[in-house]
Amino acid sequence: EVLTLLVLLSPALRGLAVWLHAAVTGTYVPGTHSIALVSCLNEQVARDIARAIMDKKLAACVNILPKSSALYFWKGELEESTEILLLVKTRTSKIGELSNYVRSIHPFEIPEIISLPIDQGNPVYLKWMEENVPR
């Protein structure tokens, strides 16, 4: 009982216990993979960035979503524009590297790069993601 309590109270030990349980049972560990959202100026920029991400093997898949309207403040002024959104599916451990790389090639001064952890999903698809993004 004391050991179980210690494992639950310690984030590092809890994470290790969840990982070991997943490895033994074949279950998915929530948050192992993420979806990063990257907004782009137009379709050509979106395709170029998506291809560059895939060439670097930073994602298993990148979806390019059609135009959307965006309202935002930039340098104190309300702006309105159209953007193309990338959905980048990758390992959570790759988000830092992905973010750094996208910032280095993106034409925006401050590109939008936001990630959301994947809590659940099709186990076969999540395994496919695992196989297609190197550690």
PDB file of C-alpha atoms in Angstrom:
ATOM      1  CA  GLU A   1       0.000   0.000   0.000  1.00  0.00           C
ATOM      2  CA  VAL A   2       2.773   2.453   0.863  1.00  0.00           C
ATOM      3  CA  LEU A   3       4.616   1.671  -2.386  1.00  0.00           C
ATOM      4  CA  THR A   4       1.432   2.245  -4.416  1.00  0.00           C
ATOM      5  CA  LEU A   5       0.858   5.570  -2.647  1.00  0.00           C
ATOM      6  CA  LEU A   6       4.445   6.680  -3.309  1.00  0.00           C
ATOM      7  CA  VAL A   7       4.129   5.790  -7.005  1.00  0.00           C
ATOM      8  CA  LEU A   8       0.889   7.754  -7.306  1.00  0.00           C
ATOM      9  CA  LEU A   9       2.303  10.790  -5.508  1.00  0.00           C
ATOM     10  CA  SER A  10       5.545  11.056  -7.437  1.00  0.00           C
ATOM     11  CA  PRO A  11       4.963  12.354 -11.006  1.00  0.00           C
ATOM     12  CA  ALA A  12       8.144  10.749 -12.314  1.00  0.00           C
ATOM     13  CA  LEU A  13       7.380   7.370 -10.751  1.00  0.00           C
ATOM     14  CA  ARG A  14       3.735   7.623 -11.832  1.00  0.00           C
ATOM     15  CA  GLY A  15       4.817   8.324 -15.426  1.00  0.00           C
ATOM     16  CA  LEU A  16       7.181   5.361 -15.358  1.00  0.00           C
ATOM     17  CA  ALA A  17       4.463   3.113 -13.923  1.00  0.00           C
ATOM     18  CA  VAL A  18       2.005   4.172 -16.654  1.00  0.00           C
ATOM     19  CA  TRP A  19       4.641   3.587 -19.356  1.00  0.00           C
ATOM     20  CA  LEU A  20       5.515   0.135 -17.964  1.00  0.00           C
ATOM     21  CA  HIS A  21       1.841  -0.788 -17.696  1.00  0.00           C
ATOM     22  CA  ALA A  22       1.297   0.267 -21.328  1.00  0.00           C
ATOM     23  CA  ALA A  23       4.330  -1.701 -22.490  1.00  0.00           C
ATOM     24  CA  VAL A  24       3.152  -4.857 -20.723  1.00  0.00           C
ATOM     25  CA  THR A  25      -0.541  -4.580 -21.661  1.00  0.00           C
ATOM     26  CA  GLY A  26      -0.133  -3.027 -25.123  1.00  0.00           C
ATOM     27  CA  THR A  27      -2.314  -0.053 -24.222  1.00  0.00           C
ATOM     28  CA  TYR A  28      -1.753   3.542 -25.351  1.00  0.00           C
ATOM     29  CA  VAL A  29      -0.227   6.050 -22.946  1.00  0.00           C
ATOM     30  CA  PRO A  30      -2.287   9.253 -23.251  1.00  0.00           C
ATOM     31  CA  GLY A  31      -0.176  12.167 -24.417  1.00  0.00           C
ATOM     32  CA  THR A  32       2.490  10.068 -26.156  1.00  0.00           C
ATOM     33  CA  HIS A  33       1.517  11.701 -29.450  1.00  0.00           C
ATOM     34  CA  SER A  34       0.320  15.206 -30.250  1.00  0.00           C
ATOM     35  CA  ILE A  35      -1.288  17.243 -32.981  1.00  0.00           C
ATOM     36  CA  ALA A  36       0.444  20.531 -33.723  1.00  0.00           C
ATOM     37  CA  LEU A  37      -1.509  23.342 -35.363  1.00  0.00           C
ATOM     38  CA  VAL A  38       0.478  25.594 -37.691  1.00  0.00           C
ATOM     39  CA  SER A  39      -1.165  28.477 -39.537  1.00  0.00           C
ATOM     40  CA  CYS A  40       0.184  29.522 -42.936  1.00  0.00           C
ATOM     41  CA  LEU A  41      -0.248  32.528 -45.217  1.00  0.00           C
ATOM     42  CA  ASN A  42      -1.413  30.600 -48.279  1.00  0.00           C
ATOM     43  CA  GLU A  43      -1.616  27.128 -49.782  1.00  0.00           C
ATOM     44  CA  GLN A  44       1.856  27.205 -51.356  1.00  0.00           C
ATOM     45  CA  VAL A  45       3.519  28.148 -48.054  1.00  0.00           C
ATOM     46  CA  ALA A  46       1.469  25.438 -46.318  1.00  0.00           C
ATOM     47  CA  ARG A  47       2.542  22.799 -48.849  1.00  0.00           C
ATOM     48  CA  ASP A  48       6.191  23.856 -48.638  1.00  0.00           C
ATOM     49  CA  ILE A  49       6.198  23.706 -44.830  1.00  0.00           C
ATOM     50  CA  ALA A  50       4.287  20.405 -44.787  1.00  0.00           C
ATOM     51  CA  ARG A  51       6.743  18.831 -47.241  1.00  0.00           C
ATOM     52  CA  ALA A  52       9.730  20.146 -45.240  1.00  0.00           C
ATOM     53  CA  ILE A  53       8.290  18.666 -42.023  1.00  0.00           C
ATOM     54  CA  MET A  54       7.791  15.304 -43.725  1.00  0.00           C
ATOM     55  CA  ASP A  55      11.267  15.379 -45.328  1.00  0.00           C
ATOM     56  CA  LYS A  56      12.768  15.839 -41.832  1.00  0.00           C
ATOM     57  CA  LYS A  57      10.591  12.955 -40.538  1.00  0.00           C
ATOM     58  CA  LEU A  58       9.156  15.207 -37.846  1.00  0.00           C
ATOM     59  CA  ALA A  59       5.609  13.919 -38.416  1.00  0.00           C
ATOM     60  CA  ALA A  60       3.730  10.818 -39.476  1.00  0.00           C
ATOM     61  CA  CYS A  61       1.180  12.909 -41.375  1.00  0.00           C
ATOM     62  CA  VAL A  62       0.380  16.541 -42.135  1.00  0.00           C
ATOM     63  CA  ASN A  63      -3.122  17.569 -43.170  1.00  0.00           C
ATOM     64  CA  ILE A  64      -3.539  20.829 -45.070  1.00  0.00           C
ATOM     65  CA  LEU A  65      -6.937  22.320 -44.269  1.00  0.00           C
ATOM     66  CA  PRO A  66      -8.625  24.811 -46.604  1.00  0.00           C
ATOM     67  CA  LYS A  67      -8.836  28.545 -46.067  1.00  0.00           C
ATOM     68  CA  SER A  68     -10.238  29.894 -42.839  1.00  0.00           C
ATOM     69  CA  SER A  69     -10.795  33.431 -41.652  1.00  0.00           C
ATOM     70  CA  ALA A  70      -8.684  34.706 -38.783  1.00  0.00           C
ATOM     71  CA  LEU A  71      -9.135  37.772 -36.579  1.00  0.00           C
ATOM     72  CA  TYR A  72      -6.229  38.752 -34.358  1.00  0.00           C
ATOM     73  CA  PHE A  73      -4.403  41.714 -32.880  1.00  0.00           C
ATOM     74  CA  TRP A  74      -1.066  42.566 -34.466  1.00  0.00           C
ATOM     75  CA  LYS A  75       0.974  45.539 -33.258  1.00  0.00           C
ATOM     76  CA  GLY A  76      -2.075  46.995 -31.534  1.00  0.00           C
ATOM     77  CA  GLU A  77      -4.391  46.776 -34.547  1.00  0.00           C
ATOM     78  CA  LEU A  78      -7.211  44.346 -35.223  1.00  0.00           C
ATOM     79  CA  GLU A  79      -6.337  42.376 -38.346  1.00  0.00           C
ATOM     80  CA  GLU A  80      -8.393  40.024 -40.492  1.00  0.00           C
ATOM     81  CA  SER A  81      -6.902  37.535 -42.929  1.00  0.00           C
ATOM     82  CA  THR A  82      -7.338  34.137 -44.498  1.00  0.00           C
ATOM     83  CA  GLU A  83      -5.019  31.343 -43.474  1.00  0.00           C
ATOM     84  CA  ILE A  84      -4.353  27.707 -44.272  1.00  0.00           C
ATOM     85  CA  LEU A  85      -4.060  25.418 -41.249  1.00  0.00           C
ATOM     86  CA  LEU A  86      -1.693  22.466 -40.952  1.00  0.00           C
ATOM     87  CA  LEU A  87      -2.539  19.576 -38.626  1.00  0.00           C
ATOM     88  CA  VAL A  88       0.780  17.925 -37.851  1.00  0.00           C
ATOM     89  CA  LYS A  89       0.588  14.488 -36.203  1.00  0.00           C
ATOM     90  CA  THR A  90       3.738  13.563 -34.352  1.00  0.00           C
ATOM     91  CA  ARG A  91       5.286  12.246 -31.160  1.00  0.00           C
ATOM     92  CA  THR A  92       4.929  14.618 -28.228  1.00  0.00           C
ATOM     93  CA  SER A  93       8.681  14.266 -27.697  1.00  0.00           C
ATOM     94  CA  LYS A  94       9.215  15.848 -31.157  1.00  0.00           C
ATOM     95  CA  ILE A  95       7.159  19.012 -30.523  1.00  0.00           C
ATOM     96  CA  GLY A  96      10.169  21.104 -29.455  1.00  0.00           C
ATOM     97  CA  GLU A  97      12.215  20.097 -32.490  1.00  0.00           C
ATOM     98  CA  LEU A  98       9.196  20.576 -34.772  1.00  0.00           C
ATOM     99  CA  SER A  99       8.514  24.036 -33.352  1.00  0.00           C
ATOM    100  CA  ASN A 100      12.132  25.142 -33.733  1.00  0.00           C
ATOM    101  CA  TYR A 101      12.268  23.872 -37.313  1.00  0.00           C
ATOM    102  CA  VAL A 102       8.982  25.468 -38.365  1.00  0.00           C
ATOM    103  CA  ARG A 103      10.052  28.812 -36.842  1.00  0.00           C
ATOM    104  CA  SER A 104      13.278  28.633 -38.860  1.00  0.00           C
ATOM    105  CA  ILE A 105      11.460  28.225 -42.212  1.00  0.00           C
ATOM    106  CA  HIS A 106       8.136  30.021 -41.640  1.00  0.00           C
ATOM    107  CA  PRO A 107       7.665  33.456 -43.265  1.00  0.00           C
ATOM    108  CA  PHE A 108       5.619  34.863 -40.338  1.00  0.00           C
ATOM    109  CA  GLU A 109       7.512  36.909 -37.755  1.00  0.00           C
ATOM    110  CA  ILE A 110       5.700  34.970 -35.023  1.00  0.00           C
ATOM    111  CA  PRO A 111       4.213  31.788 -36.500  1.00  0.00           C
ATOM    112  CA  GLU A 112       1.372  30.050 -34.717  1.00  0.00           C
ATOM    113  CA  ILE A 113       2.588  26.655 -33.528  1.00  0.00           C
ATOM    114  CA  ILE A 114       0.346  25.122 -30.886  1.00  0.00           C
ATOM    115  CA  SER A 115       0.262  21.489 -29.829  1.00  0.00           C
ATOM    116  CA  LEU A 116      -2.430  19.391 -28.223  1.00  0.00           C
ATOM    117  CA  PRO A 117      -1.736  15.962 -26.723  1.00  0.00           C
ATOM    118  CA  ILE A 118      -3.684  13.015 -28.108  1.00  0.00           C
ATOM    119  CA  ASP A 119      -5.564  11.430 -25.225  1.00  0.00           C
ATOM    120  CA  GLN A 120      -7.156   8.512 -27.089  1.00  0.00           C
ATOM    121  CA  GLY A 121      -7.493   7.237 -30.639  1.00  0.00           C
ATOM    122  CA  ASN A 122      -7.555   4.275 -32.959  1.00  0.00           C
ATOM    123  CA  PRO A 123      -4.839   2.017 -31.519  1.00  0.00           C
ATOM    124  CA  VAL A 124      -3.764   0.826 -34.973  1.00  0.00           C
ATOM    125  CA  TYR A 125      -3.390   4.432 -36.197  1.00  0.00           C
ATOM    126  CA  LEU A 126      -1.448   5.452 -33.077  1.00  0.00           C
ATOM    127  CA  LYS A 127       0.883   2.488 -33.600  1.00  0.00           C
ATOM    128  CA  TRP A 128       1.337   3.557 -37.241  1.00  0.00           C
ATOM    129  CA  MET A 129       2.278   7.056 -36.013  1.00  0.00           C
ATOM    130  CA  GLU A 130       4.782   5.496 -33.624  1.00  0.00           C
ATOM    131  CA  GLU A 131       6.373   3.550 -36.476  1.00  0.00           C
ATOM    132  CA  ASN A 132       6.621   6.551 -38.800  1.00  0.00           C
ATOM    133  CA  VAL A 133       8.223   9.155 -36.545  1.00  0.00           C
ATOM    134  CA  PRO A 134      11.705   8.126 -35.391  1.00  0.00           C
ATOM    135  CA  ARG A 135      12.639   8.725 -31.783  1.00  0.00           C
TER     136      ARG A 135
END
